[in-house]
Amino acid sequence: MYAIGNDHTGVDLKEIIKKHLEEKGVEVKDFGTQSRSASDYPLIAEELAKSVASGECEAGILICGTGVGVSIAANKVKGIRACCCSEPFSAKLSKMHNDSNVLCIGARVVGSELAKMIVDEWFNAEYEGGRHARRVGMISDIEEKYMK
Ligand code: RB5
């Protein structure tokens, strides 16, 4: 199951991406918001990140205006490797090399067709492990050191 969440800026893009994932047969848990009234992106990012870190959801997609706020917030949850991507190449490599488990997209930055391409590249990519595993392990070591 994939998690999806957004603030008020990402309601429309969330629906588009959710439908896109569901059309691939992916089960999606929606963390909201469904409202266009101002909402606080850290709250949504935290709830979604917890569901990924706990294993309830395999991975997640977060949307805010730039994708930046939700990525910073999600990365505060231990075990989360959230990446903010505005193009497909970085999204793909973030999975292959960095084992990213949360993809963040800016609804005010990318259009819906580009967003779907970003999601597809990320979704279809696989973590390569190997030489990258040591470096991803080093990221976990930083968490162990500073996230008490
Ligand atoms: C909301 O206006 C905006 O700050 C938020 O969506 C996001 O872009 C923050 O990083």
PDB file of C-alpha atoms and ligand atoms in Angstrom:
ATOM      1  CA  MET A   1       0.000   0.000   0.000  1.00  0.00           C
ATOM      2  CA  TYR A   2       1.233   3.483  -0.892  1.00  0.00           C
ATOM      3  CA  ALA A   3       0.565   6.556   1.227  1.00  0.00           C
ATOM      4  CA  ILE A   4      -0.349   9.919  -0.255  1.00  0.00           C
ATOM      5  CA  GLY A   5      -0.744  13.248   1.503  1.00  0.00           C
ATOM      6  CA  ASN A   6      -0.891  16.947   0.734  1.00  0.00           C
ATOM      7  CA  ASP A   7      -1.604  20.370   2.107  1.00  0.00           C
ATOM      8  CA  HIS A   8      -4.201  22.788   0.685  1.00  0.00           C
ATOM      9  CA  THR A   9      -2.013  23.615  -2.348  1.00  0.00           C
ATOM     10  CA  GLY A  10      -1.914  19.984  -3.469  1.00  0.00           C
ATOM     11  CA  VAL A  11      -5.553  18.872  -3.435  1.00  0.00           C
ATOM     12  CA  ASP A  12      -5.956  18.725  -7.220  1.00  0.00           C
ATOM     13  CA  LEU A  13      -2.547  17.187  -7.940  1.00  0.00           C
ATOM     14  CA  LYS A  14      -3.108  14.622  -5.191  1.00  0.00           C
ATOM     15  CA  GLU A  15      -6.327  13.457  -6.848  1.00  0.00           C
ATOM     16  CA  ILE A  16      -4.570  13.150 -10.211  1.00  0.00           C
ATOM     17  CA  ILE A  17      -1.658  11.154  -8.783  1.00  0.00           C
ATOM     18  CA  LYS A  18      -3.917   9.016  -6.631  1.00  0.00           C
ATOM     19  CA  LYS A  19      -6.016   8.078  -9.664  1.00  0.00           C
ATOM     20  CA  HIS A  20      -2.825   7.440 -11.652  1.00  0.00           C
ATOM     21  CA  LEU A  21      -1.558   5.018  -8.997  1.00  0.00           C
ATOM     22  CA  GLU A  22      -4.916   3.315  -8.628  1.00  0.00           C
ATOM     23  CA  GLU A  23      -5.041   2.765 -12.380  1.00  0.00           C
ATOM     24  CA  LYS A  24      -1.801   0.803 -12.009  1.00  0.00           C
ATOM     25  CA  GLY A  25      -3.538  -1.357  -9.422  1.00  0.00           C
ATOM     26  CA  VAL A  26      -1.771   0.243  -6.468  1.00  0.00           C
ATOM     27  CA  GLU A  27      -3.725   0.493  -3.215  1.00  0.00           C
ATOM     28  CA  VAL A  28      -3.479   4.045  -1.841  1.00  0.00           C
ATOM     29  CA  LYS A  29      -4.037   5.344   1.685  1.00  0.00           C
ATOM     30  CA  ASP A  30      -4.953   9.026   1.589  1.00  0.00           C
ATOM     31  CA  PHE A  31      -3.769  11.134   4.527  1.00  0.00           C
ATOM     32  CA  GLY A  32      -5.585  14.247   3.267  1.00  0.00           C
ATOM     33  CA  THR A  33      -6.199  17.053   3.249  1.00  0.00           C
ATOM     34  CA  GLN A  34      -9.243  17.240   1.003  1.00  0.00           C
ATOM     35  CA  SER A  35      -9.702  20.910   1.894  1.00  0.00           C
ATOM     36  CA  ARG A  36      -8.499  24.021   0.103  1.00  0.00           C
ATOM     37  CA  SER A  37      -8.463  25.953   3.367  1.00  0.00           C
ATOM     38  CA  ALA A  38      -4.984  26.649   4.710  1.00  0.00           C
ATOM     39  CA  SER A  39      -3.542  23.596   6.455  1.00  0.00           C
ATOM     40  CA  ASP A  40      -0.217  22.854   8.145  1.00  0.00           C
ATOM     41  CA  TYR A  41       1.948  20.648   5.956  1.00  0.00           C
ATOM     42  CA  PRO A  42       4.175  19.368   8.820  1.00  0.00           C
ATOM     43  CA  LEU A  43       1.217  17.576  10.430  1.00  0.00           C
ATOM     44  CA  ILE A  44       0.332  15.729   7.233  1.00  0.00           C
ATOM     45  CA  ALA A  45       3.974  14.940   6.482  1.00  0.00           C
ATOM     46  CA  GLU A  46       4.485  13.516   9.976  1.00  0.00           C
ATOM     47  CA  GLU A  47       1.429  11.239   9.815  1.00  0.00           C
ATOM     48  CA  LEU A  48       2.364   9.931   6.384  1.00  0.00           C
ATOM     49  CA  ALA A  49       6.026   9.490   7.341  1.00  0.00           C
ATOM     50  CA  LYS A  50       5.053   7.492  10.438  1.00  0.00           C
ATOM     51  CA  SER A  51       3.005   5.110   8.285  1.00  0.00           C
ATOM     52  CA  VAL A  52       6.017   4.492   6.035  1.00  0.00           C
ATOM     53  CA  ALA A  53       8.547   4.232   8.872  1.00  0.00           C
ATOM     54  CA  SER A  54       6.329   1.697  10.683  1.00  0.00           C
ATOM     55  CA  GLY A  55       5.932  -0.426   7.557  1.00  0.00           C
ATOM     56  CA  GLU A  56       2.176   0.095   7.378  1.00  0.00           C
ATOM     57  CA  CYS A  57       2.752   1.689   3.966  1.00  0.00           C
ATOM     58  CA  GLU A  58       5.460   0.615   1.552  1.00  0.00           C
ATOM     59  CA  ALA A  59       6.290   4.160   0.488  1.00  0.00           C
ATOM     60  CA  GLY A  60       4.628   7.559   0.237  1.00  0.00           C
ATOM     61  CA  ILE A  61       4.070  10.621  -1.886  1.00  0.00           C
ATOM     62  CA  LEU A  62       3.726  14.079  -0.343  1.00  0.00           C
ATOM     63  CA  ILE A  63       2.618  17.256  -2.072  1.00  0.00           C
ATOM     64  CA  CYS A  64       2.805  20.857  -0.910  1.00  0.00           C
ATOM     65  CA  GLY A  65       3.383  24.096  -2.816  1.00  0.00           C
ATOM     66  CA  THR A  66       7.061  23.483  -3.484  1.00  0.00           C
ATOM     67  CA  GLY A  67       7.514  19.957  -2.126  1.00  0.00           C
ATOM     68  CA  VAL A  68      10.208  21.384   0.115  1.00  0.00           C
ATOM     69  CA  GLY A  69       8.282  21.836   3.365  1.00  0.00           C
ATOM     70  CA  VAL A  70       6.862  18.321   3.359  1.00  0.00           C
ATOM     71  CA  SER A  71      10.270  16.822   2.535  1.00  0.00           C
ATOM     72  CA  ILE A  72      11.981  18.628   5.403  1.00  0.00           C
ATOM     73  CA  ALA A  73       9.243  17.561   7.814  1.00  0.00           C
ATOM     74  CA  ALA A  74       9.107  13.929   6.643  1.00  0.00           C
ATOM     75  CA  ASN A  75      12.880  13.596   6.937  1.00  0.00           C
ATOM     76  CA  LYS A  76      12.615  14.316  10.672  1.00  0.00           C
ATOM     77  CA  VAL A  77      10.989  10.909  11.140  1.00  0.00           C
ATOM     78  CA  LYS A  78      13.562   8.195  11.714  1.00  0.00           C
ATOM     79  CA  GLY A  79      13.846   5.821   8.780  1.00  0.00           C
ATOM     80  CA  ILE A  80      12.471   8.257   6.240  1.00  0.00           C
ATOM     81  CA  ARG A  81      14.447   9.181   3.161  1.00  0.00           C
ATOM     82  CA  ALA A  82      12.270  11.794   1.513  1.00  0.00           C
ATOM     83  CA  CYS A  83      13.308  13.488  -1.716  1.00  0.00           C
ATOM     84  CA  CYS A  84      11.857  16.568  -3.333  1.00  0.00           C
ATOM     85  CA  CYS A  85      11.924  16.108  -7.122  1.00  0.00           C
ATOM     86  CA  SER A  86      10.860  18.348  -9.980  1.00  0.00           C
ATOM     87  CA  GLU A  87      12.007  16.060 -12.763  1.00  0.00           C
ATOM     88  CA  PRO A  88      12.036  12.302 -13.406  1.00  0.00           C
ATOM     89  CA  PHE A  89      15.805  11.686 -13.481  1.00  0.00           C
ATOM     90  CA  SER A  90      16.376  12.669  -9.855  1.00  0.00           C
ATOM     91  CA  ALA A  91      13.274  10.776  -8.796  1.00  0.00           C
ATOM     92  CA  LYS A  92      14.554   7.581 -10.447  1.00  0.00           C
ATOM     93  CA  LEU A  93      18.067   7.936  -9.027  1.00  0.00           C
ATOM     94  CA  SER A  94      16.726   8.780  -5.573  1.00  0.00           C
ATOM     95  CA  LYS A  95      15.257   5.275  -5.483  1.00  0.00           C
ATOM     96  CA  MET A  96      18.172   3.481  -7.204  1.00  0.00           C
ATOM     97  CA  HIS A  97      20.957   5.089  -5.186  1.00  0.00           C
ATOM     98  CA  ASN A  98      19.375   6.587  -2.061  1.00  0.00           C
ATOM     99  CA  ASP A  99      16.569   4.087  -1.427  1.00  0.00           C
ATOM    100  CA  SER A 100      14.121   6.983  -1.090  1.00  0.00           C
ATOM    101  CA  ASN A 101      10.864   5.947   0.503  1.00  0.00           C
ATOM    102  CA  VAL A 102       8.941   9.233   0.244  1.00  0.00           C
ATOM    103  CA  LEU A 103       8.647  11.281  -2.942  1.00  0.00           C
ATOM    104  CA  CYS A 104       7.777  14.965  -2.523  1.00  0.00           C
ATOM    105  CA  ILE A 105       6.386  17.090  -5.330  1.00  0.00           C
ATOM    106  CA  GLY A 106       5.604  20.799  -5.560  1.00  0.00           C
ATOM    107  CA  ALA A 107       2.101  21.424  -6.862  1.00  0.00           C
ATOM    108  CA  ARG A 108       3.096  25.021  -7.648  1.00  0.00           C
ATOM    109  CA  VAL A 109       6.250  23.883  -9.423  1.00  0.00           C
ATOM    110  CA  VAL A 110       5.349  21.025 -11.754  1.00  0.00           C
ATOM    111  CA  GLY A 111       2.354  20.424 -13.976  1.00  0.00           C
ATOM    112  CA  SER A 112       0.272  17.296 -13.649  1.00  0.00           C
ATOM    113  CA  GLU A 113       1.723  15.473 -16.690  1.00  0.00           C
ATOM    114  CA  LEU A 114       5.286  16.027 -15.497  1.00  0.00           C
ATOM    115  CA  ALA A 115       4.238  14.984 -11.998  1.00  0.00           C
ATOM    116  CA  LYS A 116       2.913  11.684 -13.363  1.00  0.00           C
ATOM    117  CA  MET A 117       6.218  11.076 -15.178  1.00  0.00           C
ATOM    118  CA  ILE A 118       8.122  11.801 -11.952  1.00  0.00           C
ATOM    119  CA  VAL A 119       5.889   9.364 -10.069  1.00  0.00           C
ATOM    120  CA  ASP A 120       6.282   6.676 -12.759  1.00  0.00           C
ATOM    121  CA  GLU A 121      10.089   6.870 -12.849  1.00  0.00           C
ATOM    122  CA  TRP A 122      10.255   6.706  -9.060  1.00  0.00           C
ATOM    123  CA  PHE A 123       7.660   3.956  -8.771  1.00  0.00           C
ATOM    124  CA  ASN A 124       9.302   1.749 -11.420  1.00  0.00           C
ATOM    125  CA  ALA A 125      12.866   2.181 -10.175  1.00  0.00           C
ATOM    126  CA  GLU A 126      14.455  -0.306  -7.797  1.00  0.00           C
ATOM    127  CA  TYR A 127      17.044   0.298  -5.134  1.00  0.00           C
ATOM    128  CA  GLU A 128      20.372  -1.065  -6.385  1.00  0.00           C
ATOM    129  CA  GLY A 129      21.993  -1.706  -3.017  1.00  0.00           C
ATOM    130  CA  GLY A 130      25.629  -2.755  -3.617  1.00  0.00           C
ATOM    131  CA  ARG A 131      27.986   0.181  -3.381  1.00  0.00           C
ATOM    132  CA  HIS A 132      25.082   2.438  -2.420  1.00  0.00           C
ATOM    133  CA  ALA A 133      24.171   0.382   0.634  1.00  0.00           C
ATOM    134  CA  ARG A 134      27.219   1.555   2.561  1.00  0.00           C
ATOM    135  CA  ARG A 135      26.297   5.193   1.975  1.00  0.00           C
ATOM    136  CA  VAL A 136      22.632   4.695   2.825  1.00  0.00           C
ATOM    137  CA  GLY A 137      23.901   2.937   5.951  1.00  0.00           C
ATOM    138  CA  MET A 138      25.950   6.036   6.746  1.00  0.00           C
ATOM    139  CA  ILE A 139      22.727   8.065   6.621  1.00  0.00           C
ATOM    140  CA  SER A 140      21.194   5.671   9.154  1.00  0.00           C
ATOM    141  CA  ASP A 141      24.291   6.143  11.317  1.00  0.00           C
ATOM    142  CA  ILE A 142      23.655   9.901  11.346  1.00  0.00           C
ATOM    143  CA  GLU A 143      20.082   9.198  12.492  1.00  0.00           C
ATOM    144  CA  GLU A 144      21.363   6.984  15.294  1.00  0.00           C
ATOM    145  CA  LYS A 145      23.739   9.740  16.390  1.00  0.00           C
ATOM    146  CA  TYR A 146      21.329  12.661  16.394  1.00  0.00           C
ATOM    147  CA  MET A 147      17.768  11.308  16.574  1.00  0.00           C
ATOM    148  CA  LYS A 148      17.377  10.349  20.214  1.00  0.00           C
TER     149      LYS A 148
HETATM  150  C1  RB5 B   1       1.778  27.009   1.700  1.00  0.00           C
HETATM  151  O1  RB5 B   1       1.514  28.335   1.341  1.00  0.00           O
HETATM  152  C2  RB5 B   1       3.217  26.649   1.355  1.00  0.00           C
HETATM  153  O2  RB5 B   1       4.089  27.292   2.204  1.00  0.00           O
HETATM  154  C3  RB5 B   1       3.403  25.142   1.423  1.00  0.00           C
HETATM  155  O3  RB5 B   1       2.531  24.514   0.564  1.00  0.00           O
HETATM  156  C4  RB5 B   1       4.771  24.612   1.045  1.00  0.00           C
HETATM  157  O4  RB5 B   1       5.147  25.066  -0.219  1.00  0.00           O
HETATM  158  C5  RB5 B   1       5.830  24.717   2.025  1.00  0.00           C
HETATM  159  O5  RB5 B   1       6.970  24.295   1.799  1.00  0.00           O
END
